[in-house]
């Protein structure tokens, strides 16, 4: 039976452009070796082409039954099925050559090829991505995207135990390093035999493109530094992300901030995130504009968004880089005690920026999201962080993706919201349920506003979750959407346009 699956997988590779006819015998022999099979007779074509995850499930069932893998945990199966796919994944040189050939036709043809390739190799596991729960809700800031992330499988306790017992390795240095390409993986590091990366030069420096295996949005890609070097928001970042959208004008790209709490999950490796998606923030309009002295060819203004965003637009990338660098320097050194904004306390810096770049027709556009990571005894998780009354929905850091208007919510919410709907419909006491009790105060806020039925309960819960996410973003904004907050924001704009003499010396 395994020879049938091998024939089927080889046919899949041919159909999806992973192998050529001259590779077929070689790939078949690699798979026979992997499964310890000595005899082989090719199964004639004619069977329907199945999704690759179904072929792999049958292959892993065979491997488990014949002792090739010892347990059926998620991690063990992921390590093995990635090893299988590595047998039919072309070499990096082949992938890079194809990408370049497509790029010479158009940047979009290149990314279309590479994204389809990443799905075909099962690096992007479409069967898992399909499990994610997603919806869109209209808000005063436009349509907000919500996703409950179900594509990351929960760890089996047996895998956790093995990972704890395994010898620690410093290779690759992190999940983003270029050394992951083709890496076999282990219990605490995913296998990457089917992983291929594509080089790109940004402002004269070598980076690589890869797609996120979790694809939170359309063609969600990661652009990472060739070297394992920490993230840092500076002038060079503005140059690089604007250079990226010049080379790939159909993509947006942004960077997480470079400080804890307001930064991303991997601050140790310089990287950006991009993709072929228009986020809600990109649709936000200017609320007001202002003129930056010395940058007359740059349109600058504040956009209507729950967080505090300055948008720059212009035809010349160099001018936008200069303006953004100036705003960053001003923000790094800006304190407004009345607004509880401190650039540093006890020598620890707090002010930084989350930048996002895109093309708007033939004009460059750069959004600068002002961030501050100060903490207090009352808010040890961060003053500009979701408040504690929102933690039942979202308590994790607000990174680049959330900043742009896409909530990535924890998997626990799927079951909790389903159970919550049942409890509400049955008229039971939410506080009597140990797991659901944390949602009780939230439900009390809105339940009387609706005539709830079995048909509309989940839509109502979805809308109310979306409202919570908007409040989460407002919490993360350094300037609130109040009259007082808007006045404080304008004080910073005035500082940008006419800084005091002492500040001018510090900026120079």
Short mmCIF file of C-alpha atoms in Angstrom, two decimals:
data_model
loop_
_atom_site.label_atom_id
_atom_site.label_comp_id
_atom_site.label_asym_id
_atom_site.label_seq_id
_atom_site.Cartn_x
_atom_site.Cartn_y
_atom_site.Cartn_z
CA UNK A 1 0.00 0.00 0.00
CA UNK A 2 2.86 2.42 0.76
CA UNK A 3 4.04 2.13 -2.85
CA UNK A 4 0.64 3.43 -3.96
CA UNK A 5 1.02 6.44 -1.69
CA UNK A 6 4.56 7.03 -2.95
CA UNK A 7 3.32 6.95 -6.55
CA UNK A 8 0.52 9.29 -5.57
CA UNK A 9 2.88 11.77 -3.91
CA UNK A 10 5.27 11.72 -6.87
CA UNK A 11 2.31 12.44 -9.16
CA UNK A 12 1.31 15.27 -6.85
CA UNK A 13 4.82 16.70 -7.11
CA UNK A 14 4.69 16.54 -10.90
CA UNK A 15 1.26 18.17 -11.08
CA UNK A 16 2.30 21.02 -8.76
CA UNK A 17 5.62 21.79 -10.42
CA UNK A 18 7.79 20.51 -7.57
CA UNK A 19 9.57 17.88 -9.66
CA UNK A 20 10.29 17.38 -13.35
CA UNK A 21 9.94 14.10 -15.23
CA UNK A 22 13.70 13.56 -14.99
CA UNK A 23 13.45 13.80 -11.16
CA UNK A 24 10.80 11.11 -10.82
CA UNK A 25 13.03 8.04 -10.34
CA UNK A 26 15.37 9.92 -7.99
CA UNK A 27 12.49 11.19 -5.83
CA UNK A 28 10.83 7.77 -5.80
CA UNK A 29 14.04 6.14 -4.56
CA UNK A 30 14.40 8.72 -1.79
CA UNK A 31 10.89 7.95 -0.60
CA UNK A 32 11.48 4.20 -0.79
CA UNK A 33 14.57 4.66 1.36
CA UNK A 34 12.66 6.77 3.87
CA UNK A 35 10.03 4.06 4.30
CA UNK A 36 12.48 1.14 4.17
CA UNK A 37 10.85 -0.41 1.10
CA UNK A 38 12.95 -2.60 -1.23
CA UNK A 39 10.36 -3.55 -3.85
CA UNK A 40 8.48 -1.07 -5.98
CA UNK A 41 6.14 -1.15 -8.89
CA UNK A 42 4.77 2.17 -10.04
CA UNK A 43 1.03 2.50 -9.61
CA UNK A 44 -0.48 3.55 -12.87
CA UNK A 45 -2.06 6.96 -12.91
CA UNK A 46 -5.80 7.22 -12.91
CA UNK A 47 -6.52 7.74 -9.25
CA UNK A 48 -7.96 11.17 -8.38
CA UNK A 49 -5.40 13.70 -7.16
CA UNK A 50 -6.04 14.16 -3.45
CA UNK A 51 -5.03 17.10 -1.23
CA UNK A 52 -1.49 16.52 -0.04
CA UNK A 53 -2.42 16.40 3.64
CA UNK A 54 -4.61 13.35 2.92
CA UNK A 55 -1.75 11.54 1.17
CA UNK A 56 0.56 12.39 4.07
CA UNK A 57 -1.95 11.15 6.65
CA UNK A 58 -2.04 7.75 4.93
CA UNK A 59 1.77 7.67 4.73
CA UNK A 60 2.07 8.48 8.44
CA UNK A 61 -0.48 5.81 9.34
CA UNK A 62 1.73 3.32 7.50
CA UNK A 63 4.84 4.67 9.25
CA UNK A 64 3.20 4.32 12.66
CA UNK A 65 1.94 0.79 11.94
CA UNK A 66 5.42 -0.30 10.80
CA UNK A 67 7.38 1.32 13.62
CA UNK A 68 9.01 4.03 11.50
CA UNK A 69 7.55 6.58 13.88
CA UNK A 70 6.84 5.47 17.44
CA UNK A 71 4.00 7.78 18.51
CA UNK A 72 1.18 9.67 16.83
CA UNK A 73 1.69 13.04 18.55
CA UNK A 74 1.36 16.22 16.51
CA UNK A 75 5.05 17.07 16.80
CA UNK A 76 6.29 13.63 15.77
CA UNK A 77 3.92 13.56 12.81
CA UNK A 78 4.88 17.11 11.78
CA UNK A 79 8.57 16.23 11.91
CA UNK A 80 8.01 13.16 9.77
CA UNK A 81 5.58 14.51 7.18
CA UNK A 82 7.88 17.51 6.64
CA UNK A 83 10.73 15.06 6.05
CA UNK A 84 8.54 13.32 3.45
CA UNK A 85 7.80 16.60 1.68
CA UNK A 86 11.50 17.47 1.72
CA UNK A 87 11.99 14.56 -0.68
CA UNK A 88 9.92 16.27 -3.37
CA UNK A 89 10.90 19.89 -2.68
CA UNK A 90 13.37 21.32 -5.22
CA UNK A 91 16.75 22.71 -4.17
CA UNK A 92 17.03 26.38 -3.09
CA UNK A 93 18.92 27.30 -6.26
CA UNK A 94 16.05 26.02 -8.41
CA UNK A 95 13.42 27.98 -6.46
CA UNK A 96 15.44 31.19 -6.52
CA UNK A 97 16.05 30.93 -10.25
CA UNK A 98 12.34 30.42 -10.92
CA UNK A 99 11.46 33.36 -8.69
CA UNK A 100 13.88 35.61 -10.54
CA UNK A 101 12.56 34.50 -13.91
CA UNK A 102 9.02 35.32 -12.78
CA UNK A 103 10.13 38.65 -11.30
CA UNK A 104 11.55 39.72 -14.66
CA UNK A 105 8.01 39.36 -16.00
CA UNK A 106 6.46 41.18 -13.03
CA UNK A 107 6.85 41.31 -9.22
CA UNK A 108 3.33 39.92 -8.81
CA UNK A 109 4.07 36.90 -11.00
CA UNK A 110 7.09 36.20 -8.79
CA UNK A 111 5.13 36.33 -5.53
CA UNK A 112 2.22 34.39 -7.05
CA UNK A 113 4.66 31.62 -7.98
CA UNK A 114 6.37 31.62 -4.58
CA UNK A 115 3.13 31.64 -2.58
CA UNK A 116 1.66 28.79 -4.62
CA UNK A 117 4.94 26.91 -4.22
CA UNK A 118 4.88 27.36 -0.42
CA UNK A 119 1.39 25.86 -0.33
CA UNK A 120 2.29 23.01 -2.67
CA UNK A 121 5.22 21.94 -0.44
CA UNK A 122 2.85 21.91 2.56
CA UNK A 123 5.03 24.51 4.26
CA UNK A 124 1.79 26.47 4.45
CA UNK A 125 -0.62 23.85 5.77
CA UNK A 126 -3.87 24.88 4.12
CA UNK A 127 -5.88 22.23 5.95
CA UNK A 128 -4.94 23.86 9.26
CA UNK A 129 -5.35 27.44 8.07
CA UNK A 130 -8.89 26.55 7.01
CA UNK A 131 -9.73 25.87 10.67
CA UNK A 132 -9.13 29.51 11.66
CA UNK A 133 -12.33 31.36 12.49
CA UNK A 134 -12.56 34.75 10.78
CA UNK A 135 -15.08 37.56 10.48
CA UNK A 136 -15.26 41.27 9.66
CA UNK A 137 -17.19 43.88 11.64
CA UNK A 138 -17.95 47.46 10.62
CA UNK A 139 -16.82 50.00 13.20
CA UNK A 140 -16.41 53.76 13.36
CA UNK A 141 -12.86 53.17 12.08
CA UNK A 142 -13.97 51.03 9.16
CA UNK A 143 -14.15 47.22 8.73
CA UNK A 144 -12.08 45.48 11.41
CA UNK A 145 -10.77 41.93 10.82
CA UNK A 146 -10.97 39.33 13.56
CA UNK A 147 -9.40 35.88 13.51
CA UNK A 148 -9.28 33.18 16.15
CA UNK A 149 -6.04 31.38 15.43
CA UNK A 150 -6.61 27.62 15.27
CA UNK A 151 -3.83 26.74 12.80
CA UNK A 152 -1.17 26.33 15.48
CA UNK A 153 -1.83 22.87 16.93
CA UNK A 154 -1.77 22.53 20.69
CA UNK A 155 1.25 20.74 22.08
CA UNK A 156 0.77 17.16 23.24
CA UNK A 157 2.00 16.68 26.85
CA UNK A 158 4.27 13.88 25.58
CA UNK A 159 5.90 16.31 23.14
CA UNK A 160 6.33 18.93 25.86
CA UNK A 161 8.04 16.37 28.08
CA UNK A 162 10.40 15.27 25.30
CA UNK A 163 11.24 18.87 24.43
CA UNK A 164 12.17 19.49 28.06
CA UNK A 165 14.46 16.47 28.12
CA UNK A 166 16.14 17.19 24.79
CA UNK A 167 19.61 18.65 24.60
CA UNK A 168 19.44 22.35 23.86
CA UNK A 169 20.85 23.54 20.55
CA UNK A 170 21.87 27.00 19.42
CA UNK A 171 21.50 26.10 15.75
CA UNK A 172 19.61 27.70 14.14
CA UNK A 173 19.80 30.70 16.45
CA UNK A 174 16.06 31.36 16.09
CA UNK A 175 13.02 30.46 13.99
CA UNK A 176 13.79 33.21 11.47
CA UNK A 177 17.43 32.47 10.69
CA UNK A 178 18.37 31.47 7.13
CA UNK A 179 19.83 28.24 8.56
CA UNK A 180 16.25 26.96 8.95
CA UNK A 181 16.13 26.23 5.21
CA UNK A 182 16.14 22.43 4.95
CA UNK A 183 16.63 21.94 8.72
CA UNK A 184 15.40 18.61 10.12
CA UNK A 185 14.00 20.09 13.33
CA UNK A 186 13.43 18.42 16.71
CA UNK A 187 10.89 18.42 19.54
CA UNK A 188 11.36 22.12 20.32
CA UNK A 189 12.10 23.36 16.79
CA UNK A 190 9.89 22.72 13.74
CA UNK A 191 11.19 20.75 10.76
CA UNK A 192 11.91 22.81 7.66
CA UNK A 193 13.02 20.36 4.93
CA UNK A 194 10.27 21.79 2.71
CA UNK A 195 11.21 25.40 3.48
CA UNK A 196 12.78 27.59 0.80
CA UNK A 197 13.71 31.27 1.13
CA UNK A 198 14.27 33.91 -1.56
CA UNK A 199 16.93 36.64 -1.31
CA UNK A 200 16.10 40.31 -1.71
CA UNK A 201 18.36 43.35 -1.35
CA UNK A 202 16.92 46.24 0.66
CA UNK A 203 18.81 49.52 0.72
CA UNK A 204 22.00 47.62 -0.12
CA UNK A 205 21.61 44.96 2.59
CA UNK A 206 20.80 41.25 2.15
CA UNK A 207 17.43 40.03 3.38
CA UNK A 208 15.32 36.96 2.63
CA UNK A 209 11.61 36.53 1.96
CA UNK A 210 9.54 33.65 3.24
CA UNK A 211 5.83 33.19 3.83
CA UNK A 212 4.44 32.76 7.31
CA UNK A 213 3.30 29.16 7.78
CA UNK A 214 0.25 30.51 9.64
CA UNK A 215 -0.89 33.08 7.02
CA UNK A 216 -2.86 35.48 9.23
CA UNK A 217 -3.83 37.41 6.09
CA UNK A 218 -3.47 37.12 2.30
CA UNK A 219 0.10 36.22 1.29
CA UNK A 220 1.43 36.99 4.76
CA UNK A 221 5.20 37.10 4.30
CA UNK A 222 8.22 37.70 6.51
CA UNK A 223 11.28 39.58 5.30
CA UNK A 224 14.23 38.83 7.56
CA UNK A 225 17.82 39.97 7.84
CA UNK A 226 20.47 37.59 6.51
CA UNK A 227 22.23 37.97 9.87
CA UNK A 228 20.87 37.16 13.32
CA UNK A 229 20.82 40.75 14.55
CA UNK A 230 18.34 42.47 16.92
CA UNK A 231 15.48 44.61 15.71
CA UNK A 232 16.02 48.35 15.78
CA UNK A 233 13.74 51.11 14.54
CA UNK A 234 15.90 53.69 12.82
CA UNK A 235 16.41 55.54 9.57
CA UNK A 236 17.65 52.36 7.87
CA UNK A 237 14.32 50.64 8.58
CA UNK A 238 12.41 53.39 6.78
CA UNK A 239 14.80 53.09 3.82
CA UNK A 240 14.40 49.32 3.67
CA UNK A 241 10.62 49.07 3.89
CA UNK A 242 10.17 51.81 1.30
CA UNK A 243 12.67 50.01 -0.92
CA UNK A 244 10.64 46.82 -0.47
CA UNK A 245 7.38 48.38 -1.66
CA UNK A 246 9.29 49.92 -4.57
CA UNK A 247 10.34 46.42 -5.62
CA UNK A 248 7.00 44.80 -4.73
CA UNK A 249 4.43 47.59 -5.17
CA UNK A 250 1.47 45.22 -4.75
CA UNK A 251 2.59 44.37 -1.20
CA UNK A 252 2.53 46.35 2.03
CA UNK A 253 5.26 45.91 4.64
CA UNK A 254 5.76 46.95 8.23
CA UNK A 255 7.95 46.41 11.25
CA UNK A 256 7.12 45.69 14.83
CA UNK A 257 8.44 48.21 17.31
CA UNK A 258 11.81 47.51 18.88
CA UNK A 259 10.92 47.63 22.59
CA UNK A 260 9.36 44.99 24.87
CA UNK A 261 5.58 45.06 25.41
CA UNK A 262 4.96 47.12 22.26
CA UNK A 263 7.27 45.00 20.07
CA UNK A 264 6.91 41.64 18.37
CA UNK A 265 7.53 38.13 19.65
CA UNK A 266 11.01 37.85 18.08
CA UNK A 267 12.95 41.01 18.90
CA UNK A 268 16.27 39.16 18.60
CA UNK A 269 16.15 38.95 14.79
CA UNK A 270 15.62 41.96 12.55
CA UNK A 271 12.59 41.33 10.34
CA UNK A 272 9.54 42.87 8.71
CA UNK A 273 6.11 41.49 7.80
CA UNK A 274 4.29 42.13 4.55
CA UNK A 275 1.69 40.78 2.21
CA UNK A 276 -0.91 41.34 -0.45
CA UNK A 277 -3.64 42.66 1.80
CA UNK A 278 -5.33 45.99 2.45
CA UNK A 279 -5.76 46.40 6.19
CA UNK A 280 -8.39 48.61 7.78
CA UNK A 281 -5.74 51.13 8.80
CA UNK A 282 -4.72 51.59 5.15
CA UNK A 283 -8.31 52.66 4.41
CA UNK A 284 -8.33 55.27 7.19
CA UNK A 285 -8.51 58.87 6.01
CA UNK A 286 -6.63 61.94 7.18
CA UNK A 287 -8.38 63.73 10.06
CA UNK A 288 -6.02 66.66 9.83
CA UNK A 289 -2.84 67.58 7.96
CA UNK A 290 0.12 69.76 8.85
CA UNK A 291 3.25 71.09 7.17
CA UNK A 292 6.62 69.88 8.36
CA UNK A 293 9.18 72.67 7.86
CA UNK A 294 11.91 71.48 5.51
CA UNK A 295 9.72 68.69 4.10
CA UNK A 296 7.40 70.67 1.85
CA UNK A 297 7.16 67.83 -0.71
CA UNK A 298 5.77 65.45 1.93
CA UNK A 299 2.09 65.39 2.90
CA UNK A 300 1.84 64.80 6.66
CA UNK A 301 -1.20 64.33 8.84
CA UNK A 302 -3.04 62.43 11.56
CA UNK A 303 -5.40 59.68 10.41
CA UNK A 304 -8.66 58.57 12.00
CA UNK A 305 -7.57 55.43 13.81
CA UNK A 306 -7.89 54.16 17.40
CA UNK A 307 -4.11 54.34 17.80
CA UNK A 308 -1.95 57.43 17.31
CA UNK A 309 -0.77 57.49 13.70
CA UNK A 310 1.07 60.06 11.59
CA UNK A 311 0.82 59.38 7.86
CA UNK A 312 3.42 60.60 5.36
CA UNK A 313 2.88 60.61 1.60
CA UNK A 314 5.10 61.71 -1.26
CA UNK A 315 6.53 60.91 -4.65
CA UNK A 316 10.12 60.67 -3.42
CA UNK A 317 11.13 57.92 -0.99
CA UNK A 318 14.20 59.87 0.16
CA UNK A 319 12.07 62.78 1.35
CA UNK A 320 9.77 60.46 3.31
CA UNK A 321 12.79 58.74 4.90
CA UNK A 322 14.17 62.12 6.01
CA UNK A 323 10.80 63.22 7.42
CA UNK A 324 10.24 59.89 9.20
CA UNK A 325 13.73 59.95 10.70
CA UNK A 326 13.08 63.46 12.00
CA UNK A 327 9.74 62.43 13.56
CA UNK A 328 11.36 59.36 15.14
CA UNK A 329 14.16 61.48 16.66
CA UNK A 330 11.61 63.93 18.04
CA UNK A 331 9.43 61.15 19.48
CA UNK A 332 12.38 59.34 21.05
CA UNK A 333 13.16 62.51 23.01
CA UNK A 334 9.62 63.74 23.71
CA UNK A 335 8.07 63.96 27.17
CA UNK A 336 4.64 65.36 28.06
CA UNK A 337 3.98 64.76 31.74
CA UNK A 338 0.40 66.03 31.49
CA UNK A 339 -0.31 63.28 28.93
CA UNK A 340 1.71 60.70 30.90
CA UNK A 341 4.24 60.33 28.11
CA UNK A 342 7.81 59.91 29.27
CA UNK A 343 10.58 59.27 26.78
CA UNK A 344 12.56 57.52 29.51
CA UNK A 345 12.55 56.69 33.21
CA UNK A 346 15.74 55.84 35.09
CA UNK A 347 17.60 55.68 31.77
CA UNK A 348 15.19 53.13 30.26
CA UNK A 349 13.75 54.36 26.91
CA UNK A 350 10.00 54.12 26.33
CA UNK A 351 9.16 55.87 23.06
CA UNK A 352 9.37 54.08 19.72
CA UNK A 353 7.45 53.69 16.47
CA UNK A 354 5.70 50.93 14.52
CA UNK A 355 6.17 51.84 10.81
CA UNK A 356 4.09 50.54 7.88
CA UNK A 357 4.83 51.25 4.20
CA UNK A 358 2.75 50.85 1.05
CA UNK A 359 2.36 52.34 -2.40
CA UNK A 360 -0.66 54.58 -3.00
CA UNK A 361 -0.73 54.72 -6.78
CA UNK A 362 2.62 56.22 -7.74
CA UNK A 363 3.13 57.79 -4.30
CA UNK A 364 4.93 56.28 -1.34
CA UNK A 365 2.98 56.13 1.91
CA UNK A 366 4.43 55.57 5.37
CA UNK A 367 2.37 55.27 8.55
CA UNK A 368 4.20 55.98 11.81
CA UNK A 369 2.37 54.56 14.83
CA UNK A 370 3.56 56.21 18.05
CA UNK A 371 4.25 53.67 20.81
CA UNK A 372 5.27 53.86 24.47
CA UNK A 373 5.99 50.89 26.74
CA UNK A 374 6.05 52.54 30.18
CA UNK A 375 4.72 50.45 33.07
CA UNK A 376 3.43 51.33 36.53
CA UNK A 377 2.54 49.40 39.68
CA UNK A 378 -1.11 49.58 38.61
CA UNK A 379 -0.30 48.55 35.02
CA UNK A 380 2.69 46.20 35.14
CA UNK A 381 1.77 44.89 31.67
CA UNK A 382 2.03 48.43 30.26
CA UNK A 383 0.07 51.66 30.50
CA UNK A 384 -0.59 51.63 26.73
CA UNK A 385 -1.70 48.02 26.67
CA UNK A 386 -5.13 46.36 26.82
CA UNK A 387 -6.68 47.22 30.19
CA UNK A 388 -7.31 44.38 32.61
CA UNK A 389 -11.07 44.35 31.94
CA UNK A 390 -10.32 43.33 28.35
CA UNK A 391 -7.89 40.51 29.16
CA UNK A 392 -10.64 37.90 29.00
CA UNK A 393 -10.55 38.46 25.21
CA UNK A 394 -7.06 39.84 24.50
CA UNK A 395 -4.19 40.26 26.95
CA UNK A 396 -1.24 39.60 24.64
CA UNK A 397 1.00 42.39 23.32
CA UNK A 398 -0.36 44.52 20.49
CA UNK A 399 2.04 43.97 17.60
CA UNK A 400 2.19 45.06 13.99
CA UNK A 401 -0.72 42.94 12.72
CA UNK A 402 -3.12 44.11 15.43
CA UNK A 403 -1.96 47.71 15.01
CA UNK A 404 -3.11 47.58 11.36
CA UNK A 405 -6.58 46.36 12.35
CA UNK A 406 -6.48 42.57 12.40
CA UNK A 407 -7.08 40.88 15.74
CA UNK A 408 -5.25 37.60 16.25
CA UNK A 409 -7.13 36.06 19.16
CA UNK A 410 -6.22 32.94 21.15
CA UNK A 411 -7.61 29.54 20.19
CA UNK A 412 -9.30 29.11 23.59
CA UNK A 413 -11.97 31.62 22.52
CA UNK A 414 -13.55 29.30 19.96
CA UNK A 415 -14.74 26.82 22.57
CA UNK A 416 -15.35 29.49 25.19
CA UNK A 417 -17.61 31.49 22.87
CA UNK A 418 -19.49 28.38 21.77
CA UNK A 419 -20.03 27.38 25.41
CA UNK A 420 -20.95 30.96 26.29
CA UNK A 421 -23.61 30.99 23.58
CA UNK A 422 -25.14 27.79 25.02
CA UNK A 423 -25.17 29.19 28.56
CA UNK A 424 -26.83 32.42 27.41
CA UNK A 425 -29.48 30.60 25.38
CA UNK A 426 -30.24 28.31 28.33
CA UNK A 427 -30.44 31.26 30.74
CA UNK A 428 -27.82 29.79 33.05
CA UNK A 429 -25.58 31.71 35.43
CA UNK A 430 -22.34 32.51 33.60
CA UNK A 431 -20.52 33.14 36.88
CA UNK A 432 -21.22 29.57 37.97
CA UNK A 433 -18.96 28.28 35.21
CA UNK A 434 -15.33 28.37 36.29
CA UNK A 435 -13.99 28.96 32.76
CA UNK A 436 -16.70 31.30 31.47
CA UNK A 437 -16.98 33.45 34.63
CA UNK A 438 -14.30 35.84 33.35
CA UNK A 439 -16.68 36.85 30.53
CA UNK A 440 -19.65 37.58 32.82
CA UNK A 441 -19.12 41.33 33.38
CA UNK A 442 -18.59 41.80 29.64
CA UNK A 443 -21.83 39.96 28.80
CA UNK A 444 -23.70 42.09 31.34
CA UNK A 445 -22.64 45.19 29.38
CA UNK A 446 -24.50 44.20 26.21
CA UNK A 447 -26.94 41.34 26.73
CA UNK A 448 -29.94 43.60 27.43
CA UNK A 449 -29.46 45.40 24.11
CA UNK A 450 -30.43 42.38 22.01
CA UNK A 451 -33.30 40.01 21.42
CA UNK A 452 -31.15 36.91 21.40
CA UNK A 453 -32.07 33.76 19.49
CA UNK A 454 -30.28 30.60 18.51
CA UNK A 455 -29.91 32.03 15.00
CA UNK A 456 -28.24 35.33 15.96
CA UNK A 457 -26.29 34.57 19.13
CA UNK A 458 -22.93 33.90 17.45
CA UNK A 459 -23.22 37.00 15.24
CA UNK A 460 -23.89 39.07 18.36
CA UNK A 461 -20.91 37.57 20.19
CA UNK A 462 -18.70 38.21 17.15
CA UNK A 463 -19.78 41.85 16.97
CA UNK A 464 -19.17 42.35 20.67
CA UNK A 465 -15.71 40.75 20.42
CA UNK A 466 -14.94 43.19 17.60
CA UNK A 467 -15.96 46.11 19.85
CA UNK A 468 -13.60 44.80 22.50
CA UNK A 469 -10.78 44.72 19.97
CA UNK A 470 -11.43 48.36 19.05
CA UNK A 471 -11.17 49.21 22.75
CA UNK A 472 -7.94 47.19 22.88
CA UNK A 473 -6.48 49.36 20.10
CA UNK A 474 -7.67 52.53 21.82
CA UNK A 475 -5.90 51.37 24.98
CA UNK A 476 -2.68 50.91 22.98
CA UNK A 477 -2.93 54.43 21.57
CA UNK A 478 -0.67 56.89 23.38
CA UNK A 479 -3.15 59.66 22.63
CA UNK A 480 -6.76 58.80 23.39
CA UNK A 481 -9.66 59.65 21.10
CA UNK A 482 -10.95 62.21 23.57
CA UNK A 483 -10.78 66.00 23.36
CA UNK A 484 -7.99 65.94 25.94
CA UNK A 485 -6.11 63.22 24.02
CA UNK A 486 -6.44 65.06 20.71
CA UNK A 487 -5.14 68.26 22.31
CA UNK A 488 -2.13 66.33 23.65
CA UNK A 489 -1.48 64.86 20.18
CA UNK A 490 -1.53 68.36 18.71
CA UNK A 491 1.07 69.45 21.29
CA UNK A 492 3.41 66.86 19.83
CA UNK A 493 2.62 68.00 16.29
CA UNK A 494 3.43 71.57 17.35
CA UNK A 495 6.69 70.26 18.82
CA UNK A 496 7.48 68.64 15.46
CA UNK A 497 6.79 71.82 13.54
CA UNK A 498 8.52 74.20 15.92
CA UNK A 499 10.67 72.44 18.55
CA UNK A 500 12.06 74.53 21.46
CA UNK A 501 15.69 75.60 21.15
CA UNK A 502 16.86 73.13 23.80
CA UNK A 503 15.15 70.28 21.93
CA UNK A 504 16.71 71.38 18.63
CA UNK A 505 20.15 71.00 20.19
CA UNK A 506 19.28 67.52 21.48
CA UNK A 507 17.95 66.47 18.07
CA UNK A 508 21.12 67.68 16.39
#
